[in-house]
PDB file of N, CA and C in Angstrom:
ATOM      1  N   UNK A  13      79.038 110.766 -64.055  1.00  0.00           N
ATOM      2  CA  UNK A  13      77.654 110.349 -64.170  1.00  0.00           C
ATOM      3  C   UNK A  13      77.555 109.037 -64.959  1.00  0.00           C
ATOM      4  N   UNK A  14      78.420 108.883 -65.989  1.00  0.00           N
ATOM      5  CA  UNK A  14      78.307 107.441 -67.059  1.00  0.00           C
ATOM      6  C   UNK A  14      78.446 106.355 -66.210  1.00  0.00           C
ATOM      7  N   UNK A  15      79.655 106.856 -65.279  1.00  0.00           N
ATOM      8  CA  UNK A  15      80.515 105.652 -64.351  1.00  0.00           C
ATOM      9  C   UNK A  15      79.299 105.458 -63.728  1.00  0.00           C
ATOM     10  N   UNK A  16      78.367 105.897 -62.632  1.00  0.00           N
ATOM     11  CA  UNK A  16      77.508 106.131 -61.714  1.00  0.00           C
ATOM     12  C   UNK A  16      76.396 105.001 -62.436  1.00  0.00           C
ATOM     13  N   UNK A  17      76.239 105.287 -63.534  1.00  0.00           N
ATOM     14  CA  UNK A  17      75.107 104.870 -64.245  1.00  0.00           C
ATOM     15  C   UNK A  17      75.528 103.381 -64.832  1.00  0.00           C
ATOM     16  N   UNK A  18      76.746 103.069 -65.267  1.00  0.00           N
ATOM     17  CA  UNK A  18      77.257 101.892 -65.247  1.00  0.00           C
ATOM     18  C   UNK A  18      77.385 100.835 -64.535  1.00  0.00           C
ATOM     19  N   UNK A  19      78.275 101.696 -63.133  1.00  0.00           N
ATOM     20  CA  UNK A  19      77.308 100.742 -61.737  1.00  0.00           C
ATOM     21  C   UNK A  19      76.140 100.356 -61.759  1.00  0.00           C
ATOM     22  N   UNK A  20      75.396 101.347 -61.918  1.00  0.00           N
ATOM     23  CA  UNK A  20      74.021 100.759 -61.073  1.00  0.00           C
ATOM     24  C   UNK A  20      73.451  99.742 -62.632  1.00  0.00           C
ATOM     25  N   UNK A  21      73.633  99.876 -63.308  1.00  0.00           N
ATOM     26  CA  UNK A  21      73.303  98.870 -64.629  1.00  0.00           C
ATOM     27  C   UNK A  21      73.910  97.159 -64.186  1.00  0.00           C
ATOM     28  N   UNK A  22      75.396  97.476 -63.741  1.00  0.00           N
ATOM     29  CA  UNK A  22      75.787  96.032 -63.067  1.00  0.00           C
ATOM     30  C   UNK A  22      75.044  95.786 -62.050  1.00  0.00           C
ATOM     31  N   UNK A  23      74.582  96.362 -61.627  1.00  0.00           N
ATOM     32  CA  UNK A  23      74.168  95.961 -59.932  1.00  0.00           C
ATOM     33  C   UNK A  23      72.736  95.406 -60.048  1.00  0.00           C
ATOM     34  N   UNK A  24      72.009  96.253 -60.947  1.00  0.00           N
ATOM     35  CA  UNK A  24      70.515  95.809 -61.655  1.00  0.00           C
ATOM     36  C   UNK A  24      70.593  94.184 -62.397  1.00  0.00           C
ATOM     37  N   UNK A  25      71.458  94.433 -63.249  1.00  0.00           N
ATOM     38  CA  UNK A  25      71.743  92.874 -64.417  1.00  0.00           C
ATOM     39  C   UNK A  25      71.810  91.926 -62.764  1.00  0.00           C
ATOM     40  N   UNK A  26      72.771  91.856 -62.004  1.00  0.00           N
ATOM     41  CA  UNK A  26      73.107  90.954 -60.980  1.00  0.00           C
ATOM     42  C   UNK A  26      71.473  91.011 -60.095  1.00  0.00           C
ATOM     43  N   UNK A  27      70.804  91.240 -59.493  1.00  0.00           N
ATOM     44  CA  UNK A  27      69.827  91.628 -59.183  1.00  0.00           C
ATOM     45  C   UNK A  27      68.871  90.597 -59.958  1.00  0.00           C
ATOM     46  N   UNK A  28      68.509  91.012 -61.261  1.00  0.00           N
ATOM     47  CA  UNK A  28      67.661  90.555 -62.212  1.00  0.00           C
ATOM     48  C   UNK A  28      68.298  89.044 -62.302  1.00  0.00           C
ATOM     49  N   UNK A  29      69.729  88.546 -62.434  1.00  0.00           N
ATOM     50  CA  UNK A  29      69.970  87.398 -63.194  1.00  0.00           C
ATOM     51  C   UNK A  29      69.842  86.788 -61.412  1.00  0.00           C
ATOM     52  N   UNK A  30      69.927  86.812 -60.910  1.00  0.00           N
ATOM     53  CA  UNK A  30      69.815  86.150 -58.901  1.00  0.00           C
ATOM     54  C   UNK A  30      67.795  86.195 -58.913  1.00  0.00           C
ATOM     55  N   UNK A  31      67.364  86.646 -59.385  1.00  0.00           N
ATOM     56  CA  UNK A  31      65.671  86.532 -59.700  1.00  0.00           C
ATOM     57  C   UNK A  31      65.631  85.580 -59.965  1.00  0.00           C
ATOM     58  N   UNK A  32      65.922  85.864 -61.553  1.00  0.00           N
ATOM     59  CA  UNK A  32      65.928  84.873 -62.626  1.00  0.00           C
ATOM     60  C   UNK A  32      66.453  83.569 -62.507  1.00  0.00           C
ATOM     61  N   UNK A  33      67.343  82.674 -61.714  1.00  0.00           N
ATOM     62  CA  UNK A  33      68.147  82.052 -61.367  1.00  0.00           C
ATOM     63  C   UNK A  33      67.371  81.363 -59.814  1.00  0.00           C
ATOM     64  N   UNK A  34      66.749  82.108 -59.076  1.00  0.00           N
ATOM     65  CA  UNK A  34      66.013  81.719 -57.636  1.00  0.00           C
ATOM     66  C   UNK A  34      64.940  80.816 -58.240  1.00  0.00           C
ATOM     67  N   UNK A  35      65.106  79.350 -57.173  1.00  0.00           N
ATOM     68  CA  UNK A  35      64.220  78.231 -57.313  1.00  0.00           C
ATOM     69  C   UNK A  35      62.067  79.208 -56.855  1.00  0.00           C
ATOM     70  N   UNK A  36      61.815  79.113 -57.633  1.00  0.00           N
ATOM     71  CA  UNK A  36      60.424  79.098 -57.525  1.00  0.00           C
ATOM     72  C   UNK A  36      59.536  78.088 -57.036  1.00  0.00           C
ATOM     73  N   UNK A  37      58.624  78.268 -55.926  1.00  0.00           N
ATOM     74  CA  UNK A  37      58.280  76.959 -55.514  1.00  0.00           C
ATOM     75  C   UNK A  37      56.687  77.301 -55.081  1.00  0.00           C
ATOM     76  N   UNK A  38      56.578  78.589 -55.025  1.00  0.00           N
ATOM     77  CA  UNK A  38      54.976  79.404 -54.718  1.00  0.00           C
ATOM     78  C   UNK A  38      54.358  80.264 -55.842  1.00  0.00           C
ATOM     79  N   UNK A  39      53.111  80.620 -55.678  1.00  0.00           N
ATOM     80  CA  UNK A  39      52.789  81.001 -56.477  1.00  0.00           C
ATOM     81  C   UNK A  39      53.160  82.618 -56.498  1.00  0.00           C
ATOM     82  N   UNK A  40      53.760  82.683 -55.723  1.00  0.00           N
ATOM     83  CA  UNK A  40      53.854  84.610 -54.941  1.00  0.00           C
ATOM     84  C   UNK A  40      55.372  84.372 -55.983  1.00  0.00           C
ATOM     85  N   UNK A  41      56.433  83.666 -55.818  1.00  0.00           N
ATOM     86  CA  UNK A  41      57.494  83.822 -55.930  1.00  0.00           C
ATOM     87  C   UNK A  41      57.566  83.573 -57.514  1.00  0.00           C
ATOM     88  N   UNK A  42      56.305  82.933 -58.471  1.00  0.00           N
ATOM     89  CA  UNK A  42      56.287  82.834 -59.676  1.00  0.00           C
ATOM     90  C   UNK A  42      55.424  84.050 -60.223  1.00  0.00           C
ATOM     91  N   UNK A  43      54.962  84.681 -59.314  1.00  0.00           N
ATOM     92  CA  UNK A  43      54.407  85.834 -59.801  1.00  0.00           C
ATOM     93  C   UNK A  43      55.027  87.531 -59.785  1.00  0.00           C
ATOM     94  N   UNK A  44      56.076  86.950 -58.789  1.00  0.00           N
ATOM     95  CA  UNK A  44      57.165  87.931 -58.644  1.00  0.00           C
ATOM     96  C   UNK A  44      58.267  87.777 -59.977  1.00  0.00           C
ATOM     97  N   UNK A  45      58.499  86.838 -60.476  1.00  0.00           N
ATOM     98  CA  UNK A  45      59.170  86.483 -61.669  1.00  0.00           C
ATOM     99  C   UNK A  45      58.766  87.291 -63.113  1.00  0.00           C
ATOM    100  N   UNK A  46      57.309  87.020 -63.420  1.00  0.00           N
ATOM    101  CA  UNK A  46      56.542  87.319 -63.987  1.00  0.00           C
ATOM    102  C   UNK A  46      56.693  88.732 -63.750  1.00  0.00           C
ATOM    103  N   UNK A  47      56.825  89.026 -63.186  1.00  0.00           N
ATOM    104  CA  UNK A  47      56.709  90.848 -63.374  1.00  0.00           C
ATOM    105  C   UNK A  47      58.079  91.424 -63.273  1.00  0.00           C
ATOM    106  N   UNK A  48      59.214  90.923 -63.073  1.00  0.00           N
ATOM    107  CA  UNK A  48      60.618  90.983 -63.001  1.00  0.00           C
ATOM    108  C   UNK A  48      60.632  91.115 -64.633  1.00  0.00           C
ATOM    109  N   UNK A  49      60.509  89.718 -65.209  1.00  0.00           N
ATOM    110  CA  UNK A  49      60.490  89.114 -67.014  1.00  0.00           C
ATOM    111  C   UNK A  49      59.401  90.080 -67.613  1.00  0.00           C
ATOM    112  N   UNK A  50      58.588  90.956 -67.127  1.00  0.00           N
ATOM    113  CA  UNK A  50      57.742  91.845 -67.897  1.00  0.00           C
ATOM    114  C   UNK A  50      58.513  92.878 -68.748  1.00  0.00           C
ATOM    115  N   UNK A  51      59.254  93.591 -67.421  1.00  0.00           N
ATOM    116  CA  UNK A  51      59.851  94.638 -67.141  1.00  0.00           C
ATOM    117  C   UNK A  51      61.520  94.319 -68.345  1.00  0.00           C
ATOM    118  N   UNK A  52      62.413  93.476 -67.616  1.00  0.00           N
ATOM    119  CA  UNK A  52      63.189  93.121 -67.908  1.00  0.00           C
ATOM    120  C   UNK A  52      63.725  92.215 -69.532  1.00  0.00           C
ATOM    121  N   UNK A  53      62.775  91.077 -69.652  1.00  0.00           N
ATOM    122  CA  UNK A  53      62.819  90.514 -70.579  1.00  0.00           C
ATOM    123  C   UNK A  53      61.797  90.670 -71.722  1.00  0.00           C
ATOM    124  N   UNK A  54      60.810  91.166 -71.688  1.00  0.00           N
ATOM    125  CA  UNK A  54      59.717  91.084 -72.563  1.00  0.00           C
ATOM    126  C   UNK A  54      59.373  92.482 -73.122  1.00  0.00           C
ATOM    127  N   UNK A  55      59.848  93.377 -72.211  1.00  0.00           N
ATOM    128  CA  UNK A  55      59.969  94.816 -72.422  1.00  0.00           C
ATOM    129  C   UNK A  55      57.992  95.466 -72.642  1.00  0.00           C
ATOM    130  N   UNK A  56      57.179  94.391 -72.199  1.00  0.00           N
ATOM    131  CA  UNK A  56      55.936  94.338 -72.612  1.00  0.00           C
ATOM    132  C   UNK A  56      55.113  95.553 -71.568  1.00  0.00           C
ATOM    133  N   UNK A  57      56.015  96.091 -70.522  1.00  0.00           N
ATOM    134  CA  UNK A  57      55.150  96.775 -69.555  1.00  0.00           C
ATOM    135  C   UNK A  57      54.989  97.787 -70.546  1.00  0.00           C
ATOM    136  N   UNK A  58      55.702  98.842 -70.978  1.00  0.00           N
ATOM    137  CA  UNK A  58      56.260  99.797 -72.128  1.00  0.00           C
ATOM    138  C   UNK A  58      55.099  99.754 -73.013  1.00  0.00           C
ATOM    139  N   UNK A  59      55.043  98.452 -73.746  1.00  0.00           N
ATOM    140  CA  UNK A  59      54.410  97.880 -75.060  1.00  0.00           C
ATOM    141  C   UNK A  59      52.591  98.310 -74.520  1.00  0.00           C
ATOM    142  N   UNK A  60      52.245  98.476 -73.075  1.00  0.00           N
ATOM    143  CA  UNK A  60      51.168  98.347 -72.417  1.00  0.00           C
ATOM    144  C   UNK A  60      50.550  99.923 -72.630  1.00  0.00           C
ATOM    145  N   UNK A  61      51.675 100.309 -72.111  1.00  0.00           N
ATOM    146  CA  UNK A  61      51.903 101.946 -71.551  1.00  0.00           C
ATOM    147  C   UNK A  61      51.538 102.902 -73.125  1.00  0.00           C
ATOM    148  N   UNK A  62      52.191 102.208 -74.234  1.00  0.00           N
ATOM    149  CA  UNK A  62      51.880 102.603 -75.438  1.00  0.00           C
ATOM    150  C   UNK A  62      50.721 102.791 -76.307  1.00  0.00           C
ATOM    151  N   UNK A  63      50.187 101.269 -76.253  1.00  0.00           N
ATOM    152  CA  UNK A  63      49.157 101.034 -76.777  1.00  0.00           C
ATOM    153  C   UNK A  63      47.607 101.249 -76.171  1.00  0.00           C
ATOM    154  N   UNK A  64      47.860 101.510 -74.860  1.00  0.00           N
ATOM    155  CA  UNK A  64      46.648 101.469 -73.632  1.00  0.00           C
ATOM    156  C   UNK A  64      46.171  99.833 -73.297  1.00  0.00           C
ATOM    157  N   UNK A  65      46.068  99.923 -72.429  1.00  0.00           N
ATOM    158  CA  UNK A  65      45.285  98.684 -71.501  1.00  0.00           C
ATOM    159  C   UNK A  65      44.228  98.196 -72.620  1.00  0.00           C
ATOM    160  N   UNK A  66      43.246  98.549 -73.403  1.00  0.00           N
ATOM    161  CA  UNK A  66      42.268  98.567 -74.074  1.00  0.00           C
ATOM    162  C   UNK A  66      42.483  97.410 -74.930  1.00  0.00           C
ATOM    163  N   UNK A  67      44.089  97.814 -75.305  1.00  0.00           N
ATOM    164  CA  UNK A  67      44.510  96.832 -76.696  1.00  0.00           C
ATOM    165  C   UNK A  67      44.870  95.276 -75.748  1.00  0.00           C
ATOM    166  N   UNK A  68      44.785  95.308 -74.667  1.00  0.00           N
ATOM    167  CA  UNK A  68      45.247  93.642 -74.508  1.00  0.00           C
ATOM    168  C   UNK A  68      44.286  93.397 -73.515  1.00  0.00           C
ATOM    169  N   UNK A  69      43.325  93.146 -73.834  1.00  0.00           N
ATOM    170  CA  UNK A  69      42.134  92.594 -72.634  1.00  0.00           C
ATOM    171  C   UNK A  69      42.160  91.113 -72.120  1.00  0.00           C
ATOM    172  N   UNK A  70      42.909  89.897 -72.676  1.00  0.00           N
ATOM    173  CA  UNK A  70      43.406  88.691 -72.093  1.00  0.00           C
ATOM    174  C   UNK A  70      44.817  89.138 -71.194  1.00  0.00           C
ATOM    175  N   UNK A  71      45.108  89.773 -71.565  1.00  0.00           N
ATOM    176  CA  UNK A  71      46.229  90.084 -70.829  1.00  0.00           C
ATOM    177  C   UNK A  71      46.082  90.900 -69.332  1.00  0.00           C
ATOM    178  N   UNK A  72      45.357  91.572 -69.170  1.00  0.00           N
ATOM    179  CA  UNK A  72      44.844  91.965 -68.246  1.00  0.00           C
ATOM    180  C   UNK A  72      44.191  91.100 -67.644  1.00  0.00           C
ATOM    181  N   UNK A  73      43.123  90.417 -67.800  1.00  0.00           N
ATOM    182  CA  UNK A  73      42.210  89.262 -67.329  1.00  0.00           C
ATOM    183  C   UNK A  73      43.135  88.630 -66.844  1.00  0.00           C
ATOM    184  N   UNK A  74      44.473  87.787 -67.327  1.00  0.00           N
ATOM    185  CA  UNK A  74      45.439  86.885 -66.444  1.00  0.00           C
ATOM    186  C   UNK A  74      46.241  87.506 -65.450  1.00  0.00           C
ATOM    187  N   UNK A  75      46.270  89.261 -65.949  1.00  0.00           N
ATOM    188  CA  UNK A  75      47.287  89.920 -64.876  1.00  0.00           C
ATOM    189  C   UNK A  75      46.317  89.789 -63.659  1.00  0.00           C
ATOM    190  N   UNK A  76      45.083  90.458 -63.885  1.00  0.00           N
ATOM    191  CA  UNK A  76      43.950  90.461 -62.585  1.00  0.00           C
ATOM    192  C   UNK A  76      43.980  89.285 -61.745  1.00  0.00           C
ATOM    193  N   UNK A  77      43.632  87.764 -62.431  1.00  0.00           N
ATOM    194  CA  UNK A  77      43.975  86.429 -61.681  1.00  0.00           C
ATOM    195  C   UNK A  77      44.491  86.179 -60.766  1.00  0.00           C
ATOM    196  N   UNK A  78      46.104  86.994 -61.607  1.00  0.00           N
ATOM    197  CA  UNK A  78      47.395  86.512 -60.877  1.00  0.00           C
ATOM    198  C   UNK A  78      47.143  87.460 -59.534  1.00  0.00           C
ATOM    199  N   UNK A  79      47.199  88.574 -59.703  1.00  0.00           N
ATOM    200  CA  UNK A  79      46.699  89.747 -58.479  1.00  0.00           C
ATOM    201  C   UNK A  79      45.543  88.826 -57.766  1.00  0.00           C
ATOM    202  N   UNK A  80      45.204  88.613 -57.818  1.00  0.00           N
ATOM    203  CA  UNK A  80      43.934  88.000 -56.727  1.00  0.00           C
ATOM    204  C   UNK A  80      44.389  86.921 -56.229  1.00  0.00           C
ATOM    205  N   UNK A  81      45.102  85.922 -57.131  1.00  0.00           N
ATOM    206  CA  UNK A  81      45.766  85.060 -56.191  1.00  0.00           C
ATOM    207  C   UNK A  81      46.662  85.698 -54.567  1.00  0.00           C
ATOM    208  N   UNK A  82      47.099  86.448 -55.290  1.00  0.00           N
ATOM    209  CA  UNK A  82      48.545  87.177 -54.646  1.00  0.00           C
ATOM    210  C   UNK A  82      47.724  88.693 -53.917  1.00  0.00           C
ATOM    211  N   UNK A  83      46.985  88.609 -52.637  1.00  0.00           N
ATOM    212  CA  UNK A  83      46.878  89.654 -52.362  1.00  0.00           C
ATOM    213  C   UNK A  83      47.793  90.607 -51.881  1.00  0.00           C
ATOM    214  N   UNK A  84      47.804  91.768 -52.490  1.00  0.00           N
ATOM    215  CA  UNK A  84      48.855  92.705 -52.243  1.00  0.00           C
ATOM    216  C   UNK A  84      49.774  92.680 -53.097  1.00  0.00           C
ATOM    217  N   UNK A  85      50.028  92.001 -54.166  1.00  0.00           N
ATOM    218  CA  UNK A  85      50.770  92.158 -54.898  1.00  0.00           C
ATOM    219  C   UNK A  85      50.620  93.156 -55.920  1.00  0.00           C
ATOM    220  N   UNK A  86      51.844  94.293 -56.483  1.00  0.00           N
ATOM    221  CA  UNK A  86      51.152  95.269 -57.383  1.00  0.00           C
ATOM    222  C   UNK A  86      51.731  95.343 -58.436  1.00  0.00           C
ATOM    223  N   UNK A  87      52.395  94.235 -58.827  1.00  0.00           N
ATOM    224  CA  UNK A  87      53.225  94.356 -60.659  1.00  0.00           C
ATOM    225  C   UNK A  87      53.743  96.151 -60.909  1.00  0.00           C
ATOM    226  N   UNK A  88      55.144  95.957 -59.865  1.00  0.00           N
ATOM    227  CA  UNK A  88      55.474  97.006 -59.975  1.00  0.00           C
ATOM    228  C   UNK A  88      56.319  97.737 -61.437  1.00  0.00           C
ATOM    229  N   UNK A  89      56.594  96.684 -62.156  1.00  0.00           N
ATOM    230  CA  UNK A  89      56.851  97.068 -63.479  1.00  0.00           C
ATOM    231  C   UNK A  89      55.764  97.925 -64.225  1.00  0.00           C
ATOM    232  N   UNK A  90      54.645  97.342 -64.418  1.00  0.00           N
ATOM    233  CA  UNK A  90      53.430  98.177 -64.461  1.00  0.00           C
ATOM    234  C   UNK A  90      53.068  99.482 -63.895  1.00  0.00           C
ATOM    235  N   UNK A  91      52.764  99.252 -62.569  1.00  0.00           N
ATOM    236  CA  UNK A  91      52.609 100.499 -61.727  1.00  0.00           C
ATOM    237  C   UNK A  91      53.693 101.397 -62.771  1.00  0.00           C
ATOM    238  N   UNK A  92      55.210 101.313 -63.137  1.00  0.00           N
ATOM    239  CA  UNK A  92      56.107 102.261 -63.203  1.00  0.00           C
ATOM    240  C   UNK A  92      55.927 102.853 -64.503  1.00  0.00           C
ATOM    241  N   UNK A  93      55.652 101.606 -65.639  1.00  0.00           N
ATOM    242  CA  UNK A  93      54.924 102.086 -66.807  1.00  0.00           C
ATOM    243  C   UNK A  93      53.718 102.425 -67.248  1.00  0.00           C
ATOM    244  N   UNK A  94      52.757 102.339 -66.624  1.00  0.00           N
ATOM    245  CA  UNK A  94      51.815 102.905 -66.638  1.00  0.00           C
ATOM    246  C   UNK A  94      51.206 103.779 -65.728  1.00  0.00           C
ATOM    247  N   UNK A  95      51.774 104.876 -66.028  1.00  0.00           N
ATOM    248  CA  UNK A  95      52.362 105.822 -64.932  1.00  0.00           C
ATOM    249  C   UNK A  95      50.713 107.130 -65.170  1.00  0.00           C
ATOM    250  N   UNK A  96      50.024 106.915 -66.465  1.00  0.00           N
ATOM    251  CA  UNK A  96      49.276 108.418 -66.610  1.00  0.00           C
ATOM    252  C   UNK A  96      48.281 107.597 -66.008  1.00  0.00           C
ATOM    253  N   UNK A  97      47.238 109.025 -65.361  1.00  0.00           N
ATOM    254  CA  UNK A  97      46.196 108.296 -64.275  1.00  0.00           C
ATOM    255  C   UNK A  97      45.269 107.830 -64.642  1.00  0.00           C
ATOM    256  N   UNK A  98      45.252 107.062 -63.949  1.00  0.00           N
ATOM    257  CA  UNK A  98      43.817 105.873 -64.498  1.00  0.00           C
ATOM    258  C   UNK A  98      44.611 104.338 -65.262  1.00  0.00           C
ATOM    259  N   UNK A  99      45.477 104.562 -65.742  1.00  0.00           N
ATOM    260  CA  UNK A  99      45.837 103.553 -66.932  1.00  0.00           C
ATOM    261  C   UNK A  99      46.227 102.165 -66.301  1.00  0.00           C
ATOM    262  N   UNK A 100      46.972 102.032 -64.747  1.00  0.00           N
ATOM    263  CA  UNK A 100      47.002 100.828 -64.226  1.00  0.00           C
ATOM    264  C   UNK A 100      46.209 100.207 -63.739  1.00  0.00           C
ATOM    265  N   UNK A 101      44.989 101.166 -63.241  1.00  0.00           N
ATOM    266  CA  UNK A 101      43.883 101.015 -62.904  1.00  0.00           C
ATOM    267  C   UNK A 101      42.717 100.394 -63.465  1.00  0.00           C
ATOM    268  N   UNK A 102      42.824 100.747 -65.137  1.00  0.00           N
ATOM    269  CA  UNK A 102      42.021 100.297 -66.131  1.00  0.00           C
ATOM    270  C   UNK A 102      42.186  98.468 -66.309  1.00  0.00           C
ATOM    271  N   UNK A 103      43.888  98.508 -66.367  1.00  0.00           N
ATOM    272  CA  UNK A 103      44.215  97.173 -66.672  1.00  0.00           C
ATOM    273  C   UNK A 103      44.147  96.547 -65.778  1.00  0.00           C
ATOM    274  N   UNK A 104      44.367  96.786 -64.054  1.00  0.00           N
ATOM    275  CA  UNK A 104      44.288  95.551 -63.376  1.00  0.00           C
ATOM    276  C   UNK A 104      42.438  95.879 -62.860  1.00  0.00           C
ATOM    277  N   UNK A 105      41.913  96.578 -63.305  1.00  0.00           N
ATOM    278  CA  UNK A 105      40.069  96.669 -62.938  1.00  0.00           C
ATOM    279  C   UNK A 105      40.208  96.921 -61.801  1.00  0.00           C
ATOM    280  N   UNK A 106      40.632  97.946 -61.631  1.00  0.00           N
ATOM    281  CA  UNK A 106      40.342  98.951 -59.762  1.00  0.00           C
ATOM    282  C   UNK A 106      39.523  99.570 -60.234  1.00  0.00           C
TER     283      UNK A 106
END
């Protein structure tokens, strides 16, 4: 199971650093970044999930933006951390 779990940790890091590393040139593909670096680098989806949506209301307001630019896009880092009902909902204003 460690081994199993070690893999998939390399395979994720490679994954994340080929993101991280891809020329950005749209706004879809800088907003896909942005929620990669939420998750990954900023550890801030978590920080969201903790405190409730309530505590960062600019932060939400720019997440919403970015979502409206980007229809269909769903900051799946989010979606994963803010998992109890209602709470992703609150922050992106569904």
């Amino acid at each position: 199971m460690r081994e199993r779990q070690a893999r998939l940790l390399l395979n994720i890091g490679a994954v994340v650093a080929a993101i991280r590393d891809a020329p950005g040139t749209t706004v879809e593909d800088f907003v896909a970044l942005l929620d990669v670096a939420l998750e990954h680098e900023l550890d801030f989806a978590c920080d969201i999930a903790f405190y409730g949506p309530t505590d960062y209301p600019m932060t939400g307001r720019l997440l919403r933006a970015l979502a409206c630019k980007v229809p269909g896009f769903e900051f799946n880092s989010l979606r994963r951390w803010l998992s109890l009902p209602g709470q992703f909902e609150q922050l992106m204003g569904e």
